[in-house]
Amino acid sequence: MQGLMQDWPLLIHRIIDHAATQHGSREVVSRSLEGPIHRTDYATVRQRALRGAKRLAREGIKPGDRVATMAWNSWRHLEAWYAIAGVGAIYHTINPRLFAEQIVWIVNHAEDRLLMLDACFVPLVEKLAPALASIERYIILTDAAHMPQTSLRNAVAYEDWLAEADDDFVWAAVDERAAAGLCYTSGTTGNPKGVLYTHRSNVLHAMQVCMTGSIGPSANDSVLCVVPMFHANAWALPFALPMCGAKMVMPGSRLDGASVYDLIEAEGVTHSAGVPTVWLMLLDYMTTNAKKPSTLRQVAVGGAACPRAMIVRFERDFGVDVFHAWGMTESSPVGTTGTIKPAVGKLEGESLYDQKAKQGSAPFGVEMIITSDDGVRLPWDGATVGRLKVRGPCIAAGYYRQETQILDAEGFFDTGDIAAIEADGTMRITDRAKDVIKSGGEWISSIEIENLAMSHPDVAEAAVIGVPHEKWTERPLLAVVPARGSARDPAGLLRFFEGRIAKWWIPGDVQYLEEIPHTAAGKINKVRLREIFRDYRLPDDGV
Amino acid sequence: MQGLMQDWPLLIHRIIDHAATQHGSREVVSRSLEGPIHRTDYATVRQRALRGAKRLAREGIKPGDRVATMAWNSWRHLEAWYAIAGVGAIYHTINPRLFAEQIVWIVNHAEDRLLMLDACFVPLVEKLAPALASIERYIILTDAAHMPQTSLRNAVAYEDWLAEADDDFVWAAVDERAAAGLCYTSGTTGNPKGVLYTHRSNVLHAMQVCMTGSIGPSANDSVLCVVPMFHANAWALPFALPMCGAKMVMPGSRLDGASVYDLIEAEGVTHSAGVPTVWLMLLDYMTTNAKKPSTLRQVAVGGAACPRAMIVRFERDFGVDVFHAWGMTESSPVGTTGTIKPAVGKLEGESLYDQKAKQGSAPFGVEMIITSDDGVRLPWDGATVGRLKVRGPCIAAGYYRQETQILDAEGFFDTGDIAAIEADGTMRITDRAKDVIKSGGEWISSIEIENLAMSHPDVAEAAVIGVPHEKWTERPLLAVVPARGSARDPAGLLRFFEGRIAKWWIPGDVQYLEEIPHTAAGKINKVRLREIFRDYRLPDDGV
């Protein structure tokens, strides 16, 4: 028997409608690419998104069409998302840091009809444009005054283009399971894979993120969206912040420590979210310049494991609560968050930092299991590690235009991460499956060694890979970027591990690098690192 | 184009699955009807709900069947809800305070197959049983030791009945729009009307309630469910608390001030939710006995307008934050909540209490409008009052087995409340449409006069109705229950209103009563009050 509740599909445009009516005067503040701070509010964002949707419809964009964006976080990018989804089309975010050939590949694979891009990316895109066959028009996210000279096909300044429509438009009435967003994962191997979000998944995911225990922004918070909108939906913030009415602060392209710090202070930022790399720059800036944040209460850290040493610095030196999050493009992306649950008892100091270094618990709507390689479920005892698999309404079921079946018989998606889960549901990532070091038939966690290494004062960044070993199959090699002005003391560094991890986990050697290679998403590029050390042999080829 | 996210229907049983895996050891504490405090946890609640579902299936209960409960808040009642929904059937909560003939009417209208009831309701139900034709079996929510002698058909003690099944059961895979719960509104006129909740509406509503800005319980809170489960889903707490992992404290049948206070202190309760009547008893108990709550931080007040004087007492005298909520059975029920939004600026003291006395803002998923009697939308200026209408996924679209169309052309449901909405979206109920006093062609808000009267020290409770007047059509009459030991000074009380409300709103007279009649849901029964004063004439029949 069907129930008798209203049919009210979960559609993205309803979020901005809600923000405009319930939080209409709440500010959206952006550091514009042109320099000055730009201020608008949710009511105006909605009006302009309606105009954008009407203008897109006049451009011939129909439900299901893909419209690409290549842009930093700004009010215009935000309007563009709601306009595209609001006409029933699909916003396709492109990471400008991808290799040129990857960008070309995904635009062609997605068959994007329009590309909306920041003026700063015009030179890059002009080089690729001859290969981008499907793009009918380039819309530069700027006004006439800042419009660059460009050869891009039918190029137009966003403000001019938008001015050709009014806001008398009715959002497209699409099914809640219609595609709304497209984001390709930037893997280190193989072609990118397109995750195709639905209106429903984005709305449910934003609700999850607004729940207590998750990032949980509120109407009284000011939130700095450090994480770029081209990086896995900017962790839902462009949906969650209007949903709850938080002030939205967008950093544009300037993510250096000084710029981020200044924006936090100027806009009374209370919460932020981003990858470790950005936080490292902020921490170093504040330390070097003896600055303290005056309003910042919490940072969510994800995208890559947050080094324990970073948690300690934020909390002990700056009084900022660190909130560890785990997820991936395929999980919308927020999977788990590091709320400290009462089951662990009252934690303080080191034991609290230990707990916060774990990736945390799943919210309602994310089911987790760990299994052996052959799919047998493993116990939640905090020690047993296995393949982390997830299931839920905001988890990918497949990739765009790929036939590959990516779910197991029970509907779980294999994250490619290796994790342990404690009895209380707290999850700890120990590795990427492809980065696990297999030594003497056992697994060694590269992430745990990296975290430990990064807590040493001589280490700026660390990465661990497995290198071949005759007797043990593989042994860990520690690659280190030394901290500025520190001594190079490999033996001392290795002694530091004694008593802190199992003896057989201690790396077989330390190699110093000027920098550690990263992927376009800011993660350590271990494929590249393994190439660098392809011909390397451990000094004694032994333990 | 359909997106590619997982198909994961929003089903109620997934909430208790989540609680069992992520918050399994979190306590569910009940004051049992037998007296002692009973302790269990979410993992055990789930196991026993699985057994209950299996046992219901063996009883022949099929998806869509109605299973009634008539019970106070307890772990067994909680298990019963999940068991019933988990076998695909519909939990139908019956308010034991309804008139006998109403109970008979709704059981027959719902065609309930089973009735699960507390032992204390056996004498009541035995009297009605001959008229309850559809009930095949009565399950008494107790164990063999406390099982009363009863003539009820096939009566069995819940624990004995449950022991006949194990927990090896797979939850029914129903559609998320399948009916899951049934609750009849106890109107003061006409037959009760059945609101038929879906799995989807209950899950979405629980997510709304767990969001910041709403009641927003968290894993670290201990929440006392004062509001009964037979009262509009207990404001979603039986779903929201397992969803977020909060400790759940159930008061059983004892809602007097001393019992509620003791439970708050014994269980470290931080949050609670209930109707004003219960809070009045708690406040009076604490005042009389010079007690203070040591852990209680917030009470949500709803079900009837929270008198401003109550907000002041809680906040000023006891340091407890009051959170006003508005809703109805048809809205699942939480419609708006009284978060103070930044748009109103920094409020303190009296201006803060004024703001909190309003019913608050709608969360994402509740759309509000106010209209004139003929459906024209009215402005959000804080002054214009009109019919409050709502739309959303957790709002009723119709009543069970009634053909009546209850939505307007745009899909809005008329709440029967009269309200004003401010530009920032804050809503203030001024009256029930049927209680509005029409005086000289204008409307007078009975609720505002009642609130003001209740802030007078001589007034324990107040109610205002319109009485006929030759010149002005209607004039307000103030009925008052005097505060203990206070003087009866009608003229002084009326002088109190001067300068506080418009002169023509000041009641034409004061009448003292021993008590003010209430409905089964605890609201002022104005139909009954008008009967009491049917032959009453104002002293001067004038202003």
Short mmCIF file of C-alpha atoms in Angstrom, two decimals, chain A residues 239-428:
data_model
loop_
_atom_site.label_atom_id
_atom_site.label_comp_id
_atom_site.label_asym_id
_atom_site.label_seq_id
_atom_site.Cartn_x
_atom_site.Cartn_y
_atom_site.Cartn_z
CA PHE A 239 24.64 22.62 -1.70
CA ALA A 240 25.01 22.27 2.07
CA LEU A 241 25.73 25.93 2.81
CA PRO A 242 22.65 27.36 1.05
CA MET A 243 20.64 24.48 2.55
CA CYS A 244 21.53 25.54 6.10
CA GLY A 245 21.96 29.26 5.44
CA ALA A 246 25.63 29.55 6.35
CA LYS A 247 27.62 32.47 4.99
CA MET A 248 29.63 31.21 2.04
CA VAL A 249 33.18 32.46 1.51
CA MET A 250 34.98 31.59 -1.73
CA PRO A 251 38.74 32.03 -2.09
CA GLY A 252 38.95 32.19 -5.88
CA SER A 253 42.36 31.05 -7.08
CA ARG A 254 44.43 32.24 -4.14
CA LEU A 255 45.00 29.34 -1.77
CA ASP A 256 48.38 30.44 -0.38
CA GLY A 257 48.67 30.79 3.39
CA ALA A 258 48.54 34.59 3.52
CA SER A 259 45.46 34.87 1.25
CA VAL A 260 43.55 32.16 3.09
CA TYR A 261 44.43 33.65 6.48
CA ASP A 262 43.39 37.15 5.42
CA LEU A 263 40.06 35.92 4.10
CA ILE A 264 39.39 34.00 7.32
CA GLU A 265 40.02 37.10 9.38
CA ALA A 266 38.18 39.53 7.10
CA GLU A 267 35.03 37.42 6.81
CA GLY A 268 34.79 36.04 10.34
CA VAL A 269 35.21 32.50 9.03
CA THR A 270 34.28 29.89 11.65
CA HIS A 271 34.56 26.69 9.59
CA SER A 272 36.49 25.55 6.57
CA ALA A 273 37.18 22.41 4.59
CA GLY A 274 40.08 21.42 2.39
CA VAL A 275 42.97 19.12 1.58
CA PRO A 276 46.08 18.82 3.79
CA THR A 277 48.31 20.67 1.31
CA VAL A 278 46.35 23.91 1.72
CA TRP A 279 46.30 23.61 5.51
CA LEU A 280 50.04 23.06 5.55
CA MET A 281 50.49 26.40 3.76
CA LEU A 282 48.15 28.13 6.22
CA LEU A 283 49.87 26.60 9.26
CA ASP A 284 53.31 27.53 7.99
CA TYR A 285 52.15 31.08 7.25
CA MET A 286 50.65 31.51 10.71
CA THR A 287 53.69 30.02 12.42
CA THR A 288 56.20 32.09 10.46
CA ASN A 289 54.26 35.32 10.92
CA ALA A 290 53.11 34.67 14.50
CA LYS A 291 49.43 34.96 13.53
CA LYS A 292 46.44 33.34 15.21
CA PRO A 293 42.99 32.88 13.73
CA SER A 294 40.47 34.88 15.75
CA THR A 295 37.18 33.31 14.60
CA LEU A 296 38.12 29.96 13.04
CA ARG A 297 36.77 27.11 15.16
CA GLN A 298 36.91 24.04 12.93
CA VAL A 299 38.63 22.75 9.81
CA ALA A 300 37.50 19.64 8.00
CA VAL A 301 40.44 17.85 6.42
CA GLY A 302 40.02 15.27 3.68
CA GLY A 303 40.94 14.35 0.12
CA ALA A 304 44.04 12.70 1.51
CA ALA A 305 44.78 11.34 4.97
CA CYS A 306 45.36 14.18 7.42
CA PRO A 307 48.78 13.72 9.04
CA ARG A 308 48.44 13.40 12.81
CA ALA A 309 51.09 16.10 13.21
CA MET A 310 48.77 18.54 11.40
CA ILE A 311 45.94 17.77 13.80
CA VAL A 312 48.24 18.44 16.74
CA ARG A 313 49.44 21.74 15.28
CA PHE A 314 45.93 23.02 14.57
CA GLU A 315 44.53 22.01 17.94
CA ARG A 316 47.45 22.67 20.28
CA ASP A 317 49.06 25.70 18.65
CA PHE A 318 45.97 27.42 17.24
CA GLY A 319 42.97 26.11 19.19
CA VAL A 320 41.24 24.97 15.99
CA ASP A 321 39.24 21.75 16.13
CA VAL A 322 40.24 19.35 13.34
CA PHE A 323 37.60 17.20 11.79
CA HIS A 324 38.95 14.37 9.68
CA ALA A 325 36.82 13.28 6.72
CA TRP A 326 37.17 10.48 4.24
CA GLY A 327 35.55 10.06 0.89
CA MET A 328 36.05 9.95 -2.83
CA THR A 329 34.49 11.26 -6.02
CA GLU A 330 32.39 8.09 -6.13
CA SER A 331 30.91 8.82 -2.69
CA SER A 332 29.66 12.33 -3.51
CA PRO A 333 32.25 12.61 -1.73
CA VAL A 334 31.83 12.69 2.08
CA GLY A 335 31.90 9.09 3.34
CA THR A 336 33.00 9.21 6.95
CA THR A 337 33.66 12.03 9.38
CA GLY A 338 35.69 12.09 12.55
CA THR A 339 33.16 12.82 15.26
CA ILE A 340 34.38 11.56 18.60
CA LYS A 341 31.63 9.23 19.78
CA PRO A 342 30.85 8.60 23.44
CA ALA A 343 31.76 4.91 23.05
CA VAL A 344 35.47 5.81 23.16
CA GLY A 345 35.11 7.57 26.50
CA LYS A 346 36.59 10.92 27.40
CA LEU A 347 39.78 11.54 25.42
CA GLU A 348 42.37 14.24 25.95
CA GLY A 349 45.74 15.21 24.54
CA GLU A 350 47.60 12.46 22.70
CA SER A 351 44.79 9.91 22.87
CA LEU A 352 42.39 12.47 21.42
CA TYR A 353 44.80 13.21 18.57
CA ASP A 354 45.18 9.47 17.96
CA GLN A 355 41.42 9.17 17.65
CA LYS A 356 41.16 12.20 15.38
CA ALA A 357 43.81 10.78 13.07
CA LYS A 358 41.34 8.02 12.18
CA GLN A 359 38.93 8.66 9.33
CA GLY A 360 35.85 8.37 11.53
CA SER A 361 32.30 7.09 11.35
CA ALA A 362 29.75 6.70 8.62
CA PRO A 363 26.63 8.87 8.74
CA PHE A 364 23.17 7.46 8.11
CA GLY A 365 23.16 6.60 4.42
CA VAL A 366 26.67 5.20 4.19
CA GLU A 367 27.07 1.48 4.88
CA MET A 368 30.64 0.20 5.25
CA ILE A 369 32.15 -3.27 5.25
CA ILE A 370 35.69 -4.58 5.01
CA THR A 371 36.41 -7.79 3.15
CA SER A 372 39.30 -10.00 2.18
CA ASP A 373 40.46 -9.97 -1.44
CA ASP A 374 38.00 -12.76 -2.19
CA GLY A 375 35.04 -10.93 -0.69
CA VAL A 376 34.73 -12.55 2.76
CA ARG A 377 33.55 -10.05 5.38
CA LEU A 378 36.14 -9.26 8.02
CA PRO A 379 35.52 -8.42 11.69
CA TRP A 380 35.34 -4.89 13.14
CA ASP A 381 38.08 -5.28 15.74
CA GLY A 382 40.26 -2.30 14.90
CA ALA A 383 43.14 -4.57 13.91
CA THR A 384 41.97 -6.63 10.94
CA VAL A 385 42.49 -4.75 7.69
CA GLY A 386 40.66 -5.38 4.45
CA ARG A 387 39.17 -3.82 1.37
CA LEU A 388 36.80 -1.02 2.30
CA LYS A 389 33.45 -1.25 0.48
CA VAL A 390 30.53 1.14 0.72
CA ARG A 391 26.86 1.23 -0.17
CA GLY A 392 24.28 4.01 -0.08
CA PRO A 393 22.13 6.47 -2.01
CA CYS A 394 25.06 8.83 -2.66
CA ILE A 395 27.53 6.16 -3.85
CA ALA A 396 28.24 5.52 -7.52
CA ALA A 397 26.61 2.52 -9.18
CA GLY A 398 28.61 2.79 -12.40
CA TYR A 399 30.65 5.16 -14.57
CA TYR A 400 29.38 7.30 -17.40
CA ARG A 401 29.41 5.44 -20.71
CA GLN A 402 31.28 2.47 -19.30
CA GLU A 403 29.79 -1.00 -19.25
CA THR A 404 31.95 -2.23 -16.35
CA GLN A 405 29.99 -3.57 -13.40
CA ILE A 406 31.45 -1.82 -10.34
CA LEU A 407 29.21 -3.20 -7.58
CA ASP A 408 29.46 -6.61 -5.98
CA ALA A 409 26.52 -9.01 -5.65
CA GLU A 410 25.28 -7.20 -2.54
CA GLY A 411 25.57 -3.79 -4.16
CA PHE A 412 28.77 -2.65 -2.45
CA PHE A 413 31.33 -0.47 -4.22
CA ASP A 414 35.00 -1.31 -3.65
CA THR A 415 36.70 1.96 -2.68
CA GLY A 416 40.19 0.72 -3.44
CA ASP A 417 41.15 1.69 0.09
CA ILE A 418 42.42 -0.67 2.76
CA ALA A 419 40.99 -0.03 6.20
CA ALA A 420 40.36 -1.36 9.68
CA ILE A 421 37.07 -0.68 11.49
CA GLU A 422 36.66 -0.65 15.25
CA ALA A 423 33.77 -2.23 17.12
CA ASP A 424 32.16 1.19 17.53
CA GLY A 425 32.22 1.82 13.78
CA THR A 426 35.25 4.10 13.63
CA MET A 427 37.19 3.51 10.44
CA ARG A 428 40.88 3.96 9.83
#
